[in-house]
Coordinates of C-alpha atoms (C1' of nucleotides) in Angstrom, one line a residue:
Chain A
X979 CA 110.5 101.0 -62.5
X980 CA 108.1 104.0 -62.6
X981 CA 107.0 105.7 -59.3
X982 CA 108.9 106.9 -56.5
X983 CA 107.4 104.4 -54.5
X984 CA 109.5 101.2 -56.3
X985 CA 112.6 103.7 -56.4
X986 CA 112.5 104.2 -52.5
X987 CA 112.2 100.2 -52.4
X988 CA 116.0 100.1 -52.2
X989 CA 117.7 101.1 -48.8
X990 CA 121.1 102.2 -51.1
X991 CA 119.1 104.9 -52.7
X992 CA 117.3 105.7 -49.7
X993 CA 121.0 106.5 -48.4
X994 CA 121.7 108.5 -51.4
X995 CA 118.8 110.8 -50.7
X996 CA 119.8 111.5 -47.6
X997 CA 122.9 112.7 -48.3
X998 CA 122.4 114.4 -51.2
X999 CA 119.5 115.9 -48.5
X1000 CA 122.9 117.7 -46.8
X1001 CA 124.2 119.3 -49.8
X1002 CA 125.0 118.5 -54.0
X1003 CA 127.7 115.6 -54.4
X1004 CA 129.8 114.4 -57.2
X1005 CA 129.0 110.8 -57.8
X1006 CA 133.0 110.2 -56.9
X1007 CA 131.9 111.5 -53.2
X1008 CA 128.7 108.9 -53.3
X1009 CA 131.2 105.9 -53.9
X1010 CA 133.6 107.1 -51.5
X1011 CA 130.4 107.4 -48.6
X1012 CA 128.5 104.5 -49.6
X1013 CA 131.4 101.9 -50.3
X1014 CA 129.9 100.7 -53.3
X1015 CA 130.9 100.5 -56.8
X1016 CA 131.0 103.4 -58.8
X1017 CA 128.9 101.5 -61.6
X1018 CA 126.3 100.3 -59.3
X1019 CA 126.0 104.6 -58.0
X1020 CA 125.6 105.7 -61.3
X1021 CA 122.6 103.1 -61.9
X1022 CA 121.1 104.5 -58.8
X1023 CA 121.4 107.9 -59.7
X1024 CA 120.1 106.4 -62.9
X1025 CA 117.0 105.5 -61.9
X1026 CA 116.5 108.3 -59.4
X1027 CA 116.4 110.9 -62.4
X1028 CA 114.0 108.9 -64.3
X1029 CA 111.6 109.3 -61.0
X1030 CA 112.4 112.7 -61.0
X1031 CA 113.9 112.3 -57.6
X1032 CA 117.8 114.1 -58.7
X1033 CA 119.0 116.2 -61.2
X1034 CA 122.5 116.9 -62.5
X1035 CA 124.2 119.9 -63.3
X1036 CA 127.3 119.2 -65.0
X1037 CA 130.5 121.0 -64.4
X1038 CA 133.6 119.6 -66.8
X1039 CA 133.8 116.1 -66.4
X1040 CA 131.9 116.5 -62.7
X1041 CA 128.6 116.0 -62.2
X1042 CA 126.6 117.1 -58.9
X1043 CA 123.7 115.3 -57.9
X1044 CA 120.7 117.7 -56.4
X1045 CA 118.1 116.6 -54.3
X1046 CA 114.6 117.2 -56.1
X1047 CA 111.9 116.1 -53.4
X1048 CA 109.1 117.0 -55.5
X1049 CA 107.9 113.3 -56.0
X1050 CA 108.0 112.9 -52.6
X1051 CA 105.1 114.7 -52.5
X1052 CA 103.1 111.9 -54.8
X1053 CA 103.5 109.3 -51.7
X1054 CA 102.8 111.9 -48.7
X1055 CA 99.5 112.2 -50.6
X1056 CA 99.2 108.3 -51.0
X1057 CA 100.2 108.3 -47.2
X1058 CA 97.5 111.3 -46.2
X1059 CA 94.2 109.4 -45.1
X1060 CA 96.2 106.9 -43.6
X1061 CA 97.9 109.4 -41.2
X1062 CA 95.2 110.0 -39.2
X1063 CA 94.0 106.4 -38.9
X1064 CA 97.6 105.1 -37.0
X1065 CA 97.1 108.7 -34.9
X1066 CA 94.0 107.5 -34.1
X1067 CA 94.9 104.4 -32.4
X1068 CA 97.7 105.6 -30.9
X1069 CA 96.1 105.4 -27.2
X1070 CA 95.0 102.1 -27.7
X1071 CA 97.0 99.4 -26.4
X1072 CA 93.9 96.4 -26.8
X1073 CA 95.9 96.0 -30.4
X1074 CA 99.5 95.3 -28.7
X1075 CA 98.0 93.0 -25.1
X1076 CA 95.8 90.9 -28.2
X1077 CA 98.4 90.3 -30.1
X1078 CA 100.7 89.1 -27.0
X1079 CA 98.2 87.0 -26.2
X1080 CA 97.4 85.5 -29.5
X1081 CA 100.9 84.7 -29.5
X1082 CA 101.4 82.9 -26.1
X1083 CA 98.6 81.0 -27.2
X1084 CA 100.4 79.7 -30.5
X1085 CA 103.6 79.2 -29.3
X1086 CA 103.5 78.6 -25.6
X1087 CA 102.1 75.5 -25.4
X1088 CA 104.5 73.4 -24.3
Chain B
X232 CA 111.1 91.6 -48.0
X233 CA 111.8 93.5 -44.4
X234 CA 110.6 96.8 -44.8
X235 CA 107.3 98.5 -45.5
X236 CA 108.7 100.3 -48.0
X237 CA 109.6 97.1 -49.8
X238 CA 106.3 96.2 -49.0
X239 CA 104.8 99.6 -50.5
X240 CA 106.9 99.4 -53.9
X241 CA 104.3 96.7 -55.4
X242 CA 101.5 98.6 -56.5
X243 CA 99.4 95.5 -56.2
X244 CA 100.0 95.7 -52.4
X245 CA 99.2 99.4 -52.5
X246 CA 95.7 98.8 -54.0
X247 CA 95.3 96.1 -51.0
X248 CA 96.1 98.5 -48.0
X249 CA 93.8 101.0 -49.8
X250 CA 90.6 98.4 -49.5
X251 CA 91.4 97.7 -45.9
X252 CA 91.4 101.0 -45.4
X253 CA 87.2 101.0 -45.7
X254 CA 86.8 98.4 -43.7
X255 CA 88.1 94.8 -42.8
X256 CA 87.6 92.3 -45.9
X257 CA 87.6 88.3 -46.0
X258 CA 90.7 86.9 -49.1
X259 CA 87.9 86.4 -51.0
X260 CA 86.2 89.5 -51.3
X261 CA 89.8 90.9 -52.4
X262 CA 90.0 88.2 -54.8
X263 CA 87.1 89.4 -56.8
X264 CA 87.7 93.3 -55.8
X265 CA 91.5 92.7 -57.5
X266 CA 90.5 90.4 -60.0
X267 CA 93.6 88.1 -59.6
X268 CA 93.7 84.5 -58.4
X269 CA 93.7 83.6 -54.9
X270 CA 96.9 82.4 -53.6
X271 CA 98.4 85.3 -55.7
X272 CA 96.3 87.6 -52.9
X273 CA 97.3 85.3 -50.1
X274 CA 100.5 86.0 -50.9
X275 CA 100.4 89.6 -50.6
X276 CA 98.5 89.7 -47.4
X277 CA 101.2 87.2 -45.7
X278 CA 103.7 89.9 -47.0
X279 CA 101.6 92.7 -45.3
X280 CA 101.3 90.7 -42.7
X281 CA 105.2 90.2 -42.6
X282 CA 105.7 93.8 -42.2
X283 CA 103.0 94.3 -40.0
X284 CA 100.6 96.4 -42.1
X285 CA 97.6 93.8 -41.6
X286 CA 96.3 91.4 -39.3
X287 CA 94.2 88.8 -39.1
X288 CA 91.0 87.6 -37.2
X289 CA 90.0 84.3 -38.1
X290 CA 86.1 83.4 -38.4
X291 CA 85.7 80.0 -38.9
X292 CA 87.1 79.5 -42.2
X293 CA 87.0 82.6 -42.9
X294 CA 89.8 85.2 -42.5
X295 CA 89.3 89.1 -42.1
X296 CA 92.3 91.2 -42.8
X297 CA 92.5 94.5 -41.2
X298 CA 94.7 97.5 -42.1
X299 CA 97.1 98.3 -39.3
X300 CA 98.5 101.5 -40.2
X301 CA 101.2 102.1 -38.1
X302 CA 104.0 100.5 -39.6
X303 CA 103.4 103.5 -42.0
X304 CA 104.6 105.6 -39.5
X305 CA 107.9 104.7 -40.7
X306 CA 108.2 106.0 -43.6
X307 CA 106.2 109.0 -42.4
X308 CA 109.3 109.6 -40.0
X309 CA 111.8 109.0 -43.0
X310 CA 109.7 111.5 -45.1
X311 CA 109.7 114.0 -42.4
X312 CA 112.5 116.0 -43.1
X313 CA 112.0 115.8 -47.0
X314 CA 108.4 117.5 -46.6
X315 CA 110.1 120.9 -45.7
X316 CA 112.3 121.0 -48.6
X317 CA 109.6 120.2 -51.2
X318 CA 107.2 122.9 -49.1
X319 CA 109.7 125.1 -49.6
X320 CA 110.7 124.9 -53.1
X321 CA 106.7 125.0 -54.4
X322 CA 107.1 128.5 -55.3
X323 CA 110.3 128.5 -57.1
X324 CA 109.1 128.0 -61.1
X325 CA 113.2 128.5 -62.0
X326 CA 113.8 124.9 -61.8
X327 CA 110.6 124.4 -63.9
X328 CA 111.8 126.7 -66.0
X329 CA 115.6 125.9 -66.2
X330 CA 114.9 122.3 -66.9
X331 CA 112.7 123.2 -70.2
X332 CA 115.6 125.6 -71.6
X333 CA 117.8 122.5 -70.7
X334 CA 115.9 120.2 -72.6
X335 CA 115.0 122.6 -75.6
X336 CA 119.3 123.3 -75.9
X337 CA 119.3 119.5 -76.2
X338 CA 116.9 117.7 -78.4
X339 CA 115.9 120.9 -80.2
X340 CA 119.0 120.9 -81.9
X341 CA 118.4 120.4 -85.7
Chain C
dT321 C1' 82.6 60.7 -41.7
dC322 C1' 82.1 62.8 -46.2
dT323 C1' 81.6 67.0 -48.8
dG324 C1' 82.0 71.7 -49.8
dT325 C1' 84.0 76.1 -48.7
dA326 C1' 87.8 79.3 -47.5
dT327 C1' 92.4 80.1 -47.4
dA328 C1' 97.4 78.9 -47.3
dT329 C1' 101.4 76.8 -49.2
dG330 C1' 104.7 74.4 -52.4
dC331 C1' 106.7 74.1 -56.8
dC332 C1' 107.8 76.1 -61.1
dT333 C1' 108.8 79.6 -64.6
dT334 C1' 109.8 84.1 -65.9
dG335 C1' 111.3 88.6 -65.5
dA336 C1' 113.4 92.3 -63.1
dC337 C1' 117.0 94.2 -60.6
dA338 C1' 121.4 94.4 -57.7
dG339 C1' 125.9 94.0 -58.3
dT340 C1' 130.5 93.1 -60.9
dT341 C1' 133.9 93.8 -64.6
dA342 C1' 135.2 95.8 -68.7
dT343 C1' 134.7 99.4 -71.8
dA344 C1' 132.9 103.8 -73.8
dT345 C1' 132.3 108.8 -73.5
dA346 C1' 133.7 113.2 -72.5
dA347 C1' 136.2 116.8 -70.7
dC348 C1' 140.4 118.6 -68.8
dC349 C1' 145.6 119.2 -68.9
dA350 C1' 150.4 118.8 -70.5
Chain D
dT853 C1' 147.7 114.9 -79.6
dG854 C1' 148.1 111.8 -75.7
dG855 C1' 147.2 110.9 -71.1
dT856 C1' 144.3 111.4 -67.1
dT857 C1' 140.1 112.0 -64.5
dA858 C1' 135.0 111.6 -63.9
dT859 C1' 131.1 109.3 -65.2
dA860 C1' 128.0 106.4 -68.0
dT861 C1' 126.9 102.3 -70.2
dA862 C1' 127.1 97.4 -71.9
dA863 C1' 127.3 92.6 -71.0
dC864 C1' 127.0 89.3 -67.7
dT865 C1' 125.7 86.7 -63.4
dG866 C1' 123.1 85.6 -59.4
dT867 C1' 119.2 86.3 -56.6
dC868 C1' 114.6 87.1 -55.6
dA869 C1' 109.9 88.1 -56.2
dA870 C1' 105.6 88.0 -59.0
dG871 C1' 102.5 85.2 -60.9
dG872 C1' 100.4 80.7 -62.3
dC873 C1' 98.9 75.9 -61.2
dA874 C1' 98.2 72.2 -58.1
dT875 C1' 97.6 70.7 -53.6
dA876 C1' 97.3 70.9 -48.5
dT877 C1' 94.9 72.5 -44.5
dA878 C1' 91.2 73.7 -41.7
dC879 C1' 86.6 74.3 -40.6
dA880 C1' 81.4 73.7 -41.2
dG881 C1' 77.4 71.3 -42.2
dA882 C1' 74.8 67.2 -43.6

DNA sequence: TCTGTATATGCCTTGACAGTTATATAACCA
DNA sequence: TGGTTATATAACTGTCAAGGCATATACAGA
């Protein structure tokens, strides 16, 4: 595991972000709003520091998780030249009608 | 394997999206271009395919793939409301600053 | 029809990771 | 100090995907 791209893989830690997106939480909160085992948060959380996606700030035995959104940045520039090329093709519906078609062709033959 | 982030986290995949970004290419040409063996790229592109991130026009025997970027779209919607937060926190060096003093009070230690 | 070319698919192994349970660590409170 | 709370980690299991090899499929040309 090593960019932010394999650590947004996972729809659980995709959830995590967005809540932590709202405000800090405890890791106690995560388990309580995700339903999942408090183990399995902490290995999330785990591997979201290492990206460099959350950081702690400990507090007594409580420890809030922070959004960091930096490395987000890393796959909006991965995602930049592609922008404009789905914008692009917006209007044009010749993809969409082909694609029906191809797929009457293939299946519809009854 | 549902989503194109799933389909984004193998950095294989990404270096296959960014080819077909050019300009259509036949398996083959990735094969040499990726330097791995065949059905290893076959697979990929049925994965992109999966997702909806290529397509295929067939040619004979021939197959070109060609990047169809709006699946990306997706995630660009998920990032959305991430981009401002990271925009606005470019200016801010605390947290740059605050993590180093963090680190130095724990490893620098001796 | 046979042969070569281009690509896909099936099977197998290996490694990585999600998830669980049990336990360790660390700080607070009585 | 002992007990309790909050979180992390270790050990384990099951699953799934990457990658390799062998083979099937599909088409073209002779």
């Amino acid at each position: 595991m090593v960019t932010a791209f394999e650590a947004l893989a996972d729809p659980t830690r995709r959830r995590i972000l967005d809540l932590l997106r709202e405000r800090p939480r405890l890791v106690g909160e995560l388990v309580d709003l995700l339903q999942i085992s408090q183990p399995l948060v902490s290995k999330h959380l785990r591997v979201l520091r290492e990206v460099g996606l959350v950081r702690v700030r400990q507090d007594a035995q409580r420890r809030w998780y922070e959004l960091r959104p930096e490395p987000l940045a890393e796959i909006n520039t991965w995602l930049e030249p592609y922008r404009q090329l789905w914008e692009a093709r917006y209007d044009r519906l010749e993809d969409v009608l082909q694609e029906l078609q191809e797929e009457e062709r293939k299946h519809g033959k009854t």
